[in-house]
Amino acid sequence: MSARHFLSLMDFTPDELLSVIRRGIELKDLRNRGVLFEPLKNRVLGMIFEKSSTRTRLSFEAGMIQLGGQAIFLSPRDTQLGRGEPIGDCAIVMSRMLDAVMIRTFAHSTLTEFAANSRVPVINGLSDDLHPCQLLADMQTFLEHRGAIQGKTVAWIGDGNNMCNSYIEAAIQFDFQLRIACPAEYEPNPEFLAKAGDRVQIFREPKDAVQGAHLVSTDVWTSMGQEEETARRLALFAPYQVTRELLDLAAPDALFMHCLPAHRGEEISLDLLDDPRSVAWDQAENRLHAQKALLEFLVEPAYHHA
Ligand code: CP
Ligand code: NVA
């Protein structure tokens, strides 16, 4: 199948990623100025959600409507996907009716299998392995607040999870140093670490990882699908809470990001999202703008009149 997909940041070149992010900033400006821009009129995005979502669903759905198209929400509960229809069959059928498909799922192989059978672009709206759309928003937010991230230092504090893996890929694609502080048991997947080489360093102590960091980022300690591990995770991750005092050890102009939803009192202190260094609300808003740029890049433009 010849369609381009966005299952991982590695599916795009560094230049393509940067141009999507810069375009996100332009589309944000158009929207703020009330300019109507509908290149995807009559185009339809299918959105399969096997896990919960607020930001991903809203940003893709609102984004498609703003670009002149439509989005259809699908869950395994009310499609044949939930009754065992093979993923490849679903991909063949869905991609004959839709112009793009976004999938939030558990196993990353669901995405690769769907994409292998899809005529139209497939977008990863989060898997157990990766969350590349969130990184588009994070990189756009850094660019807006601080300029280029190339050559900067980023600290990831907490779980070596899907977001952490996407930060590792971002370190490769955007050319920054990543310092990860995590418990030994929750290091990121070694395959991702191996790809990054010396761009990524692992620490045990959050205070060591944040030294000199221009961006500090974290995420929940228990991701979707890991709920039965919650008690053990709460105990093990307790020393990894990000606080104002921890941020004081980073670079003087450091920013703080959290992909949200946040658990105040767990991975962040109660007051952290109120700290002037936190840009979490801009980061959440930028899901909309960055993904509109992604959709514009991936989806064929409007039909011609007969
Ligand atoms: N950050 C993020 O993906 O949020 P949702 O789970 O609400 O989509
Ligand atoms: N790591 C989290 C991110 C949620 C946006 C999860 O997978 O649940």
PDB file of C-alpha atoms and ligand atoms in Angstrom:
ATOM      1  CA  MET A   1       0.000   0.000   0.000  1.00  0.00           C
ATOM      2  CA  SER A   2       1.402   3.363  -0.949  1.00  0.00           C
ATOM      3  CA  ALA A   3      -0.211   5.693   1.629  1.00  0.00           C
ATOM      4  CA  ARG A   4       2.066   7.480   4.101  1.00  0.00           C
ATOM      5  CA  HIS A   5       1.374   6.618   7.742  1.00  0.00           C
ATOM      6  CA  PHE A   6       2.261   8.260  11.048  1.00  0.00           C
ATOM      7  CA  LEU A   7       2.714   5.398  13.488  1.00  0.00           C
ATOM      8  CA  SER A   8       5.960   6.729  14.926  1.00  0.00           C
ATOM      9  CA  LEU A   9       8.073   9.887  14.678  1.00  0.00           C
ATOM     10  CA  MET A  10      10.497   7.743  12.647  1.00  0.00           C
ATOM     11  CA  ASP A  11       7.949   7.558   9.776  1.00  0.00           C
ATOM     12  CA  PHE A  12       8.756  11.181   8.870  1.00  0.00           C
ATOM     13  CA  THR A  13      12.093  12.809   8.120  1.00  0.00           C
ATOM     14  CA  PRO A  14      13.346  15.474  10.542  1.00  0.00           C
ATOM     15  CA  ASP A  15      12.512  18.126   7.903  1.00  0.00           C
ATOM     16  CA  GLU A  16       8.972  16.802   7.502  1.00  0.00           C
ATOM     17  CA  LEU A  17       8.458  16.832  11.267  1.00  0.00           C
ATOM     18  CA  LEU A  18       9.704  20.405  11.529  1.00  0.00           C
ATOM     19  CA  SER A  19       7.516  21.565   8.655  1.00  0.00           C
ATOM     20  CA  VAL A  20       4.418  19.965  10.253  1.00  0.00           C
ATOM     21  CA  ILE A  21       5.192  21.737  13.527  1.00  0.00           C
ATOM     22  CA  ARG A  22       5.795  25.094  11.843  1.00  0.00           C
ATOM     23  CA  ARG A  23       2.554  24.609   9.901  1.00  0.00           C
ATOM     24  CA  GLY A  24       0.796  23.898  13.224  1.00  0.00           C
ATOM     25  CA  ILE A  25       1.893  27.356  14.380  1.00  0.00           C
ATOM     26  CA  GLU A  26       0.524  28.901  11.152  1.00  0.00           C
ATOM     27  CA  LEU A  27      -2.801  27.056  11.437  1.00  0.00           C
ATOM     28  CA  LYS A  28      -3.082  28.233  15.059  1.00  0.00           C
ATOM     29  CA  ASP A  29      -2.594  31.804  13.900  1.00  0.00           C
ATOM     30  CA  LEU A  30      -5.228  31.401  11.142  1.00  0.00           C
ATOM     31  CA  ARG A  31      -7.722  30.095  13.680  1.00  0.00           C
ATOM     32  CA  ASN A  32      -6.911  32.887  16.161  1.00  0.00           C
ATOM     33  CA  ARG A  33      -7.533  35.412  13.385  1.00  0.00           C
ATOM     34  CA  GLY A  34     -10.859  33.762  12.507  1.00  0.00           C
ATOM     35  CA  VAL A  35      -9.748  32.789   9.002  1.00  0.00           C
ATOM     36  CA  LEU A  36     -11.762  29.954   7.439  1.00  0.00           C
ATOM     37  CA  PHE A  37      -9.413  27.315   5.972  1.00  0.00           C
ATOM     38  CA  GLU A  38     -11.106  24.155   4.673  1.00  0.00           C
ATOM     39  CA  PRO A  39      -8.682  22.119   2.517  1.00  0.00           C
ATOM     40  CA  LEU A  40     -10.244  18.810   3.682  1.00  0.00           C
ATOM     41  CA  LYS A  41     -13.841  19.555   2.671  1.00  0.00           C
ATOM     42  CA  ASN A  42     -15.804  16.266   2.363  1.00  0.00           C
ATOM     43  CA  ARG A  43     -12.870  14.271   3.692  1.00  0.00           C
ATOM     44  CA  VAL A  44     -13.615  11.789   6.488  1.00  0.00           C
ATOM     45  CA  LEU A  45     -11.352  10.573   9.298  1.00  0.00           C
ATOM     46  CA  GLY A  46     -12.275   7.341  11.097  1.00  0.00           C
ATOM     47  CA  MET A  47     -11.152   7.259  14.748  1.00  0.00           C
ATOM     48  CA  ILE A  48     -10.897   3.866  16.468  1.00  0.00           C
ATOM     49  CA  PHE A  49     -10.556   4.169  20.242  1.00  0.00           C
ATOM     50  CA  GLU A  50      -9.777   0.987  22.170  1.00  0.00           C
ATOM     51  CA  LYS A  51      -8.771   3.137  25.168  1.00  0.00           C
ATOM     52  CA  SER A  52     -10.273   6.279  26.743  1.00  0.00           C
ATOM     53  CA  SER A  53      -9.386   9.769  25.550  1.00  0.00           C
ATOM     54  CA  THR A  54     -10.303  13.410  26.023  1.00  0.00           C
ATOM     55  CA  ARG A  55      -7.624  15.406  24.156  1.00  0.00           C
ATOM     56  CA  THR A  56      -6.911  13.003  21.314  1.00  0.00           C
ATOM     57  CA  ARG A  57     -10.545  12.496  20.418  1.00  0.00           C
ATOM     58  CA  LEU A  58     -11.449  16.177  20.704  1.00  0.00           C
ATOM     59  CA  SER A  59      -8.414  17.479  18.839  1.00  0.00           C
ATOM     60  CA  PHE A  60      -8.830  15.098  15.904  1.00  0.00           C
ATOM     61  CA  GLU A  61     -12.600  15.557  15.733  1.00  0.00           C
ATOM     62  CA  ALA A  62     -12.546  19.346  16.097  1.00  0.00           C
ATOM     63  CA  GLY A  63      -9.519  19.531  13.794  1.00  0.00           C
ATOM     64  CA  MET A  64     -11.262  17.656  10.970  1.00  0.00           C
ATOM     65  CA  ILE A  65     -14.389  19.814  11.306  1.00  0.00           C
ATOM     66  CA  GLN A  66     -12.282  23.005  11.261  1.00  0.00           C
ATOM     67  CA  LEU A  67     -10.477  21.794   8.121  1.00  0.00           C
ATOM     68  CA  GLY A  68     -13.862  21.330   6.428  1.00  0.00           C
ATOM     69  CA  GLY A  69     -14.156  17.554   6.884  1.00  0.00           C
ATOM     70  CA  GLN A  70     -15.741  15.184   9.357  1.00  0.00           C
ATOM     71  CA  ALA A  71     -14.596  12.570  11.867  1.00  0.00           C
ATOM     72  CA  ILE A  72     -16.366   9.373  12.880  1.00  0.00           C
ATOM     73  CA  PHE A  73     -15.795   7.905  16.350  1.00  0.00           C
ATOM     74  CA  LEU A  74     -15.597   4.102  16.416  1.00  0.00           C
ATOM     75  CA  SER A  75     -15.076   1.854  19.416  1.00  0.00           C
ATOM     76  CA  PRO A  76     -14.584  -1.938  19.522  1.00  0.00           C
ATOM     77  CA  ARG A  77     -17.819  -2.087  21.571  1.00  0.00           C
ATOM     78  CA  ASP A  78     -19.972  -1.124  18.632  1.00  0.00           C
ATOM     79  CA  THR A  79     -17.979  -2.316  15.595  1.00  0.00           C
ATOM     80  CA  GLN A  80     -17.122  -5.831  14.407  1.00  0.00           C
ATOM     81  CA  LEU A  81     -13.527  -5.202  15.573  1.00  0.00           C
ATOM     82  CA  GLY A  82     -14.768  -6.020  19.071  1.00  0.00           C
ATOM     83  CA  ARG A  83     -16.349  -9.270  17.835  1.00  0.00           C
ATOM     84  CA  GLY A  84     -13.186 -10.665  16.329  1.00  0.00           C
ATOM     85  CA  GLU A  85     -13.222  -9.463  12.699  1.00  0.00           C
ATOM     86  CA  PRO A  86      -9.561  -9.633  11.654  1.00  0.00           C
ATOM     87  CA  ILE A  87      -7.750  -6.271  11.790  1.00  0.00           C
ATOM     88  CA  GLY A  88      -6.554  -6.651   8.198  1.00  0.00           C
ATOM     89  CA  ASP A  89     -10.135  -7.154   6.959  1.00  0.00           C
ATOM     90  CA  CYS A  90     -11.322  -4.103   8.922  1.00  0.00           C
ATOM     91  CA  ALA A  91      -8.472  -2.066   7.429  1.00  0.00           C
ATOM     92  CA  ILE A  92      -9.317  -3.079   3.858  1.00  0.00           C
ATOM     93  CA  VAL A  93     -12.994  -2.180   4.266  1.00  0.00           C
ATOM     94  CA  MET A  94     -12.586   0.972   6.342  1.00  0.00           C
ATOM     95  CA  SER A  95      -9.886   2.383   4.110  1.00  0.00           C
ATOM     96  CA  ARG A  96     -12.150   2.016   1.056  1.00  0.00           C
ATOM     97  CA  MET A  97     -14.654   4.361   2.716  1.00  0.00           C
ATOM     98  CA  LEU A  98     -12.502   6.755   4.706  1.00  0.00           C
ATOM     99  CA  ASP A  99      -9.720   9.205   3.816  1.00  0.00           C
ATOM    100  CA  ALA A 100      -7.617   8.523   6.920  1.00  0.00           C
ATOM    101  CA  VAL A 101      -7.831   6.426  10.082  1.00  0.00           C
ATOM    102  CA  MET A 102      -6.609   7.281  13.579  1.00  0.00           C
ATOM    103  CA  ILE A 103      -6.221   4.394  16.021  1.00  0.00           C
ATOM    104  CA  ARG A 104      -5.684   4.386  19.801  1.00  0.00           C
ATOM    105  CA  THR A 105      -4.896   0.844  20.838  1.00  0.00           C
ATOM    106  CA  PHE A 106      -2.966  -1.493  23.120  1.00  0.00           C
ATOM    107  CA  ALA A 107      -0.486  -3.594  21.063  1.00  0.00           C
ATOM    108  CA  HIS A 108       1.485  -1.508  18.568  1.00  0.00           C
ATOM    109  CA  SER A 109       1.152  -4.453  16.132  1.00  0.00           C
ATOM    110  CA  THR A 110      -2.541  -3.563  15.751  1.00  0.00           C
ATOM    111  CA  LEU A 111      -1.412  -0.315  14.121  1.00  0.00           C
ATOM    112  CA  THR A 112       1.224  -1.869  11.881  1.00  0.00           C
ATOM    113  CA  GLU A 113      -1.174  -4.611  10.783  1.00  0.00           C
ATOM    114  CA  PHE A 114      -3.930  -2.116  10.073  1.00  0.00           C
ATOM    115  CA  ALA A 115      -1.529   0.131   8.152  1.00  0.00           C
ATOM    116  CA  ALA A 116      -0.213  -2.790   6.074  1.00  0.00           C
ATOM    117  CA  ASN A 117      -3.766  -3.338   4.788  1.00  0.00           C
ATOM    118  CA  SER A 118      -4.901   0.273   4.506  1.00  0.00           C
ATOM    119  CA  ARG A 119      -5.141   2.319   1.320  1.00  0.00           C
ATOM    120  CA  VAL A 120      -5.267   5.521   3.331  1.00  0.00           C
ATOM    121  CA  PRO A 121      -2.992   7.098   5.942  1.00  0.00           C
ATOM    122  CA  VAL A 122      -3.083   5.580   9.425  1.00  0.00           C
ATOM    123  CA  ILE A 123      -2.232   7.735  12.445  1.00  0.00           C
ATOM    124  CA  ASN A 124      -1.120   6.441  15.849  1.00  0.00           C
ATOM    125  CA  GLY A 125      -3.324   8.101  18.483  1.00  0.00           C
ATOM    126  CA  LEU A 126      -1.360   6.200  21.199  1.00  0.00           C
ATOM    127  CA  SER A 127      -0.285   2.587  21.581  1.00  0.00           C
ATOM    128  CA  ASP A 128       1.374   0.740  24.463  1.00  0.00           C
ATOM    129  CA  ASP A 129       4.688   1.628  22.760  1.00  0.00           C
ATOM    130  CA  LEU A 130       4.376   5.177  21.413  1.00  0.00           C
ATOM    131  CA  HIS A 131       2.414   8.452  21.433  1.00  0.00           C
ATOM    132  CA  PRO A 132       3.867  10.401  18.466  1.00  0.00           C
ATOM    133  CA  CYS A 133       0.994  12.917  18.089  1.00  0.00           C
ATOM    134  CA  GLN A 134       1.663  14.148  21.627  1.00  0.00           C
ATOM    135  CA  LEU A 135       5.284  14.804  20.658  1.00  0.00           C
ATOM    136  CA  LEU A 136       4.193  16.979  17.724  1.00  0.00           C
ATOM    137  CA  ALA A 137       2.314  19.148  20.221  1.00  0.00           C
ATOM    138  CA  ASP A 138       5.182  19.116  22.729  1.00  0.00           C
ATOM    139  CA  MET A 139       7.739  20.119  20.086  1.00  0.00           C
ATOM    140  CA  GLN A 140       5.431  22.865  18.767  1.00  0.00           C
ATOM    141  CA  THR A 141       5.014  24.179  22.319  1.00  0.00           C
ATOM    142  CA  PHE A 142       8.763  24.259  22.934  1.00  0.00           C
ATOM    143  CA  LEU A 143       9.350  26.034  19.618  1.00  0.00           C
ATOM    144  CA  GLU A 144       6.729  28.675  20.456  1.00  0.00           C
ATOM    145  CA  HIS A 145       8.101  29.368  23.941  1.00  0.00           C
ATOM    146  CA  ARG A 146      11.846  28.896  23.513  1.00  0.00           C
ATOM    147  CA  GLY A 147      12.741  28.463  19.816  1.00  0.00           C
ATOM    148  CA  ALA A 148      14.592  25.474  18.344  1.00  0.00           C
ATOM    149  CA  ILE A 149      15.036  22.437  20.604  1.00  0.00           C
ATOM    150  CA  GLN A 150      18.059  21.210  18.620  1.00  0.00           C
ATOM    151  CA  GLY A 151      21.070  20.905  20.918  1.00  0.00           C
ATOM    152  CA  LYS A 152      19.000  21.424  24.094  1.00  0.00           C
ATOM    153  CA  THR A 153      18.647  19.032  27.031  1.00  0.00           C
ATOM    154  CA  VAL A 154      15.353  17.395  28.001  1.00  0.00           C
ATOM    155  CA  ALA A 155      14.685  15.464  31.226  1.00  0.00           C
ATOM    156  CA  TRP A 156      12.063  12.728  31.381  1.00  0.00           C
ATOM    157  CA  ILE A 157      11.107  11.819  34.936  1.00  0.00           C
ATOM    158  CA  GLY A 158       9.145   8.683  35.871  1.00  0.00           C
ATOM    159  CA  ASP A 159       7.927   5.729  33.866  1.00  0.00           C
ATOM    160  CA  GLY A 160       9.797   4.481  30.778  1.00  0.00           C
ATOM    161  CA  ASN A 161       6.432   4.235  29.026  1.00  0.00           C
ATOM    162  CA  ASN A 162       4.925   5.043  25.615  1.00  0.00           C
ATOM    163  CA  MET A 163       5.501   8.793  26.082  1.00  0.00           C
ATOM    164  CA  CYS A 164       9.095   8.183  27.158  1.00  0.00           C
ATOM    165  CA  ASN A 165       9.699   6.029  24.053  1.00  0.00           C
ATOM    166  CA  SER A 166       8.343   8.826  21.872  1.00  0.00           C
ATOM    167  CA  TYR A 167      10.662  11.289  23.649  1.00  0.00           C
ATOM    168  CA  ILE A 168      13.555   8.948  22.769  1.00  0.00           C
ATOM    169  CA  GLU A 169      12.505   9.059  19.107  1.00  0.00           C
ATOM    170  CA  ALA A 170      12.094  12.837  19.352  1.00  0.00           C
ATOM    171  CA  ALA A 171      15.666  13.108  20.706  1.00  0.00           C
ATOM    172  CA  ILE A 172      16.851  11.348  17.533  1.00  0.00           C
ATOM    173  CA  GLN A 173      14.655  13.293  15.097  1.00  0.00           C
ATOM    174  CA  PHE A 174      14.905  16.754  16.674  1.00  0.00           C
ATOM    175  CA  ASP A 175      18.526  16.289  17.783  1.00  0.00           C
ATOM    176  CA  PHE A 176      18.434  16.940  21.528  1.00  0.00           C
ATOM    177  CA  GLN A 177      19.915  15.202  24.582  1.00  0.00           C
ATOM    178  CA  LEU A 178      17.453  13.211  26.689  1.00  0.00           C
ATOM    179  CA  ARG A 179      18.124  12.412  30.362  1.00  0.00           C
ATOM    180  CA  ILE A 180      15.695   9.826  31.726  1.00  0.00           C
ATOM    181  CA  ALA A 181      15.251   9.254  35.481  1.00  0.00           C
ATOM    182  CA  CYS A 182      13.330   6.052  36.236  1.00  0.00           C
ATOM    183  CA  PRO A 183      13.380   3.036  38.567  1.00  0.00           C
ATOM    184  CA  ALA A 184      15.509   0.120  37.251  1.00  0.00           C
ATOM    185  CA  GLU A 185      12.388  -1.978  36.731  1.00  0.00           C
ATOM    186  CA  TYR A 186      10.705   0.643  34.542  1.00  0.00           C
ATOM    187  CA  GLU A 187      13.390   1.590  32.065  1.00  0.00           C
ATOM    188  CA  PRO A 188      12.216   2.183  28.502  1.00  0.00           C
ATOM    189  CA  ASN A 189      12.313  -0.627  25.950  1.00  0.00           C
ATOM    190  CA  PRO A 190      16.022  -1.381  25.164  1.00  0.00           C
ATOM    191  CA  GLU A 191      15.269  -1.364  21.412  1.00  0.00           C
ATOM    192  CA  PHE A 192      14.364   2.322  21.593  1.00  0.00           C
ATOM    193  CA  LEU A 193      17.403   3.074  23.761  1.00  0.00           C
ATOM    194  CA  ALA A 194      19.707   1.258  21.327  1.00  0.00           C
ATOM    195  CA  LYS A 195      18.456   3.368  18.385  1.00  0.00           C
ATOM    196  CA  ALA A 196      19.210   6.581  20.267  1.00  0.00           C
ATOM    197  CA  GLY A 197      22.818   5.752  21.186  1.00  0.00           C
ATOM    198  CA  ASP A 198      24.490   8.465  23.257  1.00  0.00           C
ATOM    199  CA  ARG A 199      21.650  10.952  22.750  1.00  0.00           C
ATOM    200  CA  VAL A 200      19.892   9.289  25.723  1.00  0.00           C
ATOM    201  CA  GLN A 201      21.224   8.726  29.238  1.00  0.00           C
ATOM    202  CA  ILE A 202      19.506   6.840  32.075  1.00  0.00           C
ATOM    203  CA  PHE A 203      19.633   8.060  35.697  1.00  0.00           C
ATOM    204  CA  ARG A 204      18.104   6.756  38.917  1.00  0.00           C
ATOM    205  CA  GLU A 205      17.889  10.127  40.676  1.00  0.00           C
ATOM    206  CA  PRO A 206      15.537  12.776  39.280  1.00  0.00           C
ATOM    207  CA  LYS A 207      17.827  15.519  40.625  1.00  0.00           C
ATOM    208  CA  ASP A 208      20.698  14.180  38.511  1.00  0.00           C
ATOM    209  CA  ALA A 209      18.565  13.972  35.358  1.00  0.00           C
ATOM    210  CA  VAL A 210      17.214  17.543  35.570  1.00  0.00           C
ATOM    211  CA  GLN A 211      20.684  19.183  35.820  1.00  0.00           C
ATOM    212  CA  GLY A 212      20.849  21.761  33.028  1.00  0.00           C
ATOM    213  CA  ALA A 213      17.570  20.597  31.439  1.00  0.00           C
ATOM    214  CA  HIS A 214      15.722  23.133  29.264  1.00  0.00           C
ATOM    215  CA  LEU A 215      12.561  21.018  29.361  1.00  0.00           C
ATOM    216  CA  VAL A 216      11.320  18.678  32.093  1.00  0.00           C
ATOM    217  CA  SER A 217       8.494  16.306  31.227  1.00  0.00           C
ATOM    218  CA  THR A 218       6.609  13.561  33.007  1.00  0.00           C
ATOM    219  CA  ASP A 219       3.487  11.432  32.713  1.00  0.00           C
ATOM    220  CA  VAL A 220       1.224   9.263  34.876  1.00  0.00           C
ATOM    221  CA  TRP A 221       2.814   6.376  36.748  1.00  0.00           C
ATOM    222  CA  THR A 222       0.104   3.923  35.691  1.00  0.00           C
ATOM    223  CA  SER A 223      -0.769   3.999  32.010  1.00  0.00           C
ATOM    224  CA  MET A 224      -4.011   2.763  30.528  1.00  0.00           C
ATOM    225  CA  GLY A 225      -4.085  -1.027  30.645  1.00  0.00           C
ATOM    226  CA  GLN A 226      -1.767  -1.257  33.698  1.00  0.00           C
ATOM    227  CA  GLU A 227      -4.397  -0.542  36.334  1.00  0.00           C
ATOM    228  CA  GLU A 228      -3.821  -3.724  38.348  1.00  0.00           C
ATOM    229  CA  GLU A 229      -0.176  -2.653  38.951  1.00  0.00           C
ATOM    230  CA  THR A 230      -1.249   0.674  40.482  1.00  0.00           C
ATOM    231  CA  ALA A 231      -0.369  -0.012  44.150  1.00  0.00           C
ATOM    232  CA  ARG A 232       3.122  -1.289  43.356  1.00  0.00           C
ATOM    233  CA  ARG A 233       3.763   1.570  40.945  1.00  0.00           C
ATOM    234  CA  LEU A 234       2.632   4.215  43.458  1.00  0.00           C
ATOM    235  CA  ALA A 235       5.166   2.896  45.975  1.00  0.00           C
ATOM    236  CA  LEU A 236       8.074   2.535  43.523  1.00  0.00           C
ATOM    237  CA  PHE A 237       7.601   5.849  41.757  1.00  0.00           C
ATOM    238  CA  ALA A 238       7.116   7.961  44.914  1.00  0.00           C
ATOM    239  CA  PRO A 239      10.691   9.410  44.723  1.00  0.00           C
ATOM    240  CA  TYR A 240      10.011  10.498  41.118  1.00  0.00           C
ATOM    241  CA  GLN A 241       7.423  13.201  41.811  1.00  0.00           C
ATOM    242  CA  VAL A 242       8.171  16.431  39.912  1.00  0.00           C
ATOM    243  CA  THR A 243       8.003  19.434  42.236  1.00  0.00           C
ATOM    244  CA  ARG A 244       8.861  23.142  42.004  1.00  0.00           C
ATOM    245  CA  GLU A 245      12.021  22.378  43.986  1.00  0.00           C
ATOM    246  CA  LEU A 246      13.086  19.763  41.442  1.00  0.00           C
ATOM    247  CA  LEU A 247      12.517  22.262  38.613  1.00  0.00           C
ATOM    248  CA  ASP A 248      14.725  24.760  40.482  1.00  0.00           C
ATOM    249  CA  LEU A 249      17.648  22.395  39.762  1.00  0.00           C
ATOM    250  CA  ALA A 250      17.038  22.568  35.976  1.00  0.00           C
ATOM    251  CA  ALA A 251      18.193  25.379  33.653  1.00  0.00           C
ATOM    252  CA  PRO A 252      16.944  28.848  34.748  1.00  0.00           C
ATOM    253  CA  ASP A 253      14.621  29.074  31.723  1.00  0.00           C
ATOM    254  CA  ALA A 254      13.359  25.479  31.979  1.00  0.00           C
ATOM    255  CA  LEU A 255       9.825  24.624  30.889  1.00  0.00           C
ATOM    256  CA  PHE A 256       7.649  21.892  32.370  1.00  0.00           C
ATOM    257  CA  MET A 257       5.345  19.706  30.264  1.00  0.00           C
ATOM    258  CA  HIS A 258       2.823  16.982  31.057  1.00  0.00           C
ATOM    259  CA  CYS A 259       0.797  15.292  28.320  1.00  0.00           C
ATOM    260  CA  LEU A 260      -2.205  15.102  30.708  1.00  0.00           C
ATOM    261  CA  PRO A 261      -4.331  13.757  32.292  1.00  0.00           C
ATOM    262  CA  ALA A 262      -2.312  14.625  35.441  1.00  0.00           C
ATOM    263  CA  HIS A 263      -2.570  13.025  38.867  1.00  0.00           C
ATOM    264  CA  ARG A 264      -1.727  15.856  41.248  1.00  0.00           C
ATOM    265  CA  GLY A 265      -0.017  14.504  44.362  1.00  0.00           C
ATOM    266  CA  GLU A 266       1.422  11.557  42.413  1.00  0.00           C
ATOM    267  CA  GLU A 267       3.744  12.280  39.448  1.00  0.00           C
ATOM    268  CA  ILE A 268       3.486  16.049  40.055  1.00  0.00           C
ATOM    269  CA  SER A 269       3.110  18.087  43.234  1.00  0.00           C
ATOM    270  CA  LEU A 270      -0.303  19.642  43.909  1.00  0.00           C
ATOM    271  CA  ASP A 271       0.829  23.085  42.685  1.00  0.00           C
ATOM    272  CA  LEU A 272       3.021  22.247  39.696  1.00  0.00           C
ATOM    273  CA  LEU A 273       0.569  23.048  36.902  1.00  0.00           C
ATOM    274  CA  ASP A 274       0.166  26.531  38.456  1.00  0.00           C
ATOM    275  CA  ASP A 275       3.921  27.196  38.286  1.00  0.00           C
ATOM    276  CA  PRO A 276       4.868  29.762  35.608  1.00  0.00           C
ATOM    277  CA  ARG A 277       7.317  27.234  34.157  1.00  0.00           C
ATOM    278  CA  SER A 278       4.456  24.851  33.303  1.00  0.00           C
ATOM    279  CA  VAL A 279       3.160  25.088  29.729  1.00  0.00           C
ATOM    280  CA  ALA A 280       0.831  22.078  30.025  1.00  0.00           C
ATOM    281  CA  TRP A 281      -2.298  23.978  28.905  1.00  0.00           C
ATOM    282  CA  ASP A 282      -0.599  25.349  25.773  1.00  0.00           C
ATOM    283  CA  GLN A 283       0.729  21.862  25.152  1.00  0.00           C
ATOM    284  CA  ALA A 284      -2.811  20.422  25.352  1.00  0.00           C
ATOM    285  CA  GLU A 285      -4.176  23.119  23.007  1.00  0.00           C
ATOM    286  CA  ASN A 286      -1.393  22.444  20.532  1.00  0.00           C
ATOM    287  CA  ARG A 287      -2.674  18.894  20.014  1.00  0.00           C
ATOM    288  CA  LEU A 288      -5.363  20.567  17.893  1.00  0.00           C
ATOM    289  CA  HIS A 289      -3.049  22.723  15.792  1.00  0.00           C
ATOM    290  CA  ALA A 290      -0.230  20.204  15.312  1.00  0.00           C
ATOM    291  CA  GLN A 291      -2.642  17.446  14.300  1.00  0.00           C
ATOM    292  CA  LYS A 292      -4.456  19.730  11.866  1.00  0.00           C
ATOM    293  CA  ALA A 293      -1.065  20.240  10.220  1.00  0.00           C
ATOM    294  CA  LEU A 294      -0.518  16.477  10.265  1.00  0.00           C
ATOM    295  CA  LEU A 295      -3.930  15.844   8.654  1.00  0.00           C
ATOM    296  CA  GLU A 296      -3.271  18.511   6.030  1.00  0.00           C
ATOM    297  CA  PHE A 297       0.073  16.835   5.260  1.00  0.00           C
ATOM    298  CA  LEU A 298      -1.301  13.271   5.063  1.00  0.00           C
ATOM    299  CA  VAL A 299      -4.819  13.539   3.666  1.00  0.00           C
ATOM    300  CA  GLU A 300      -5.486  14.142  -0.029  1.00  0.00           C
ATOM    301  CA  PRO A 301      -6.877  17.640  -0.633  1.00  0.00           C
ATOM    302  CA  ALA A 302     -10.498  18.366  -1.583  1.00  0.00           C
ATOM    303  CA  TYR A 303     -12.305  16.671  -4.455  1.00  0.00           C
ATOM    304  CA  HIS A 304     -12.791  18.430  -7.791  1.00  0.00           C
ATOM    305  CA  HIS A 305     -16.303  19.325  -8.921  1.00  0.00           C
ATOM    306  CA  ALA A 306     -17.695  16.964 -11.614  1.00  0.00           C
TER     307      ALA A 306
HETATM  308  N1   CP B   1      -2.554  13.423  26.221  1.00  0.00           N
HETATM  309  C1   CP B   1      -3.528  12.638  25.703  1.00  0.00           C
HETATM  310  O1   CP B   1      -3.345  11.861  24.756  1.00  0.00           O
HETATM  311  O2   CP B   1      -4.733  12.814  26.314  1.00  0.00           O
HETATM  312  P1   CP B   1      -6.048  11.926  26.112  1.00  0.00           P
HETATM  313  O3   CP B   1      -5.787  10.572  26.739  1.00  0.00           O
HETATM  314  O4   CP B   1      -7.130  12.692  26.837  1.00  0.00           O
HETATM  315  O5   CP B   1      -6.343  11.790  24.644  1.00  0.00           O
HETATM  316  N1  NVA B   2       1.138   6.993  29.302  1.00  0.00           N
HETATM  317  C1  NVA B   2      -0.261   7.369  29.309  1.00  0.00           C
HETATM  318  C2  NVA B   2      -0.499   8.516  28.387  1.00  0.00           C
HETATM  319  C3  NVA B   2      -1.914   9.030  28.358  1.00  0.00           C
HETATM  320  C4  NVA B   2      -2.110  10.143  27.372  1.00  0.00           C
HETATM  321  C5  NVA B   2      -1.119   6.151  28.950  1.00  0.00           C
HETATM  322  O1  NVA B   2      -0.727   5.411  28.044  1.00  0.00           O
HETATM  323  O2  NVA B   2      -2.156   5.956  29.578  1.00  0.00           O
END
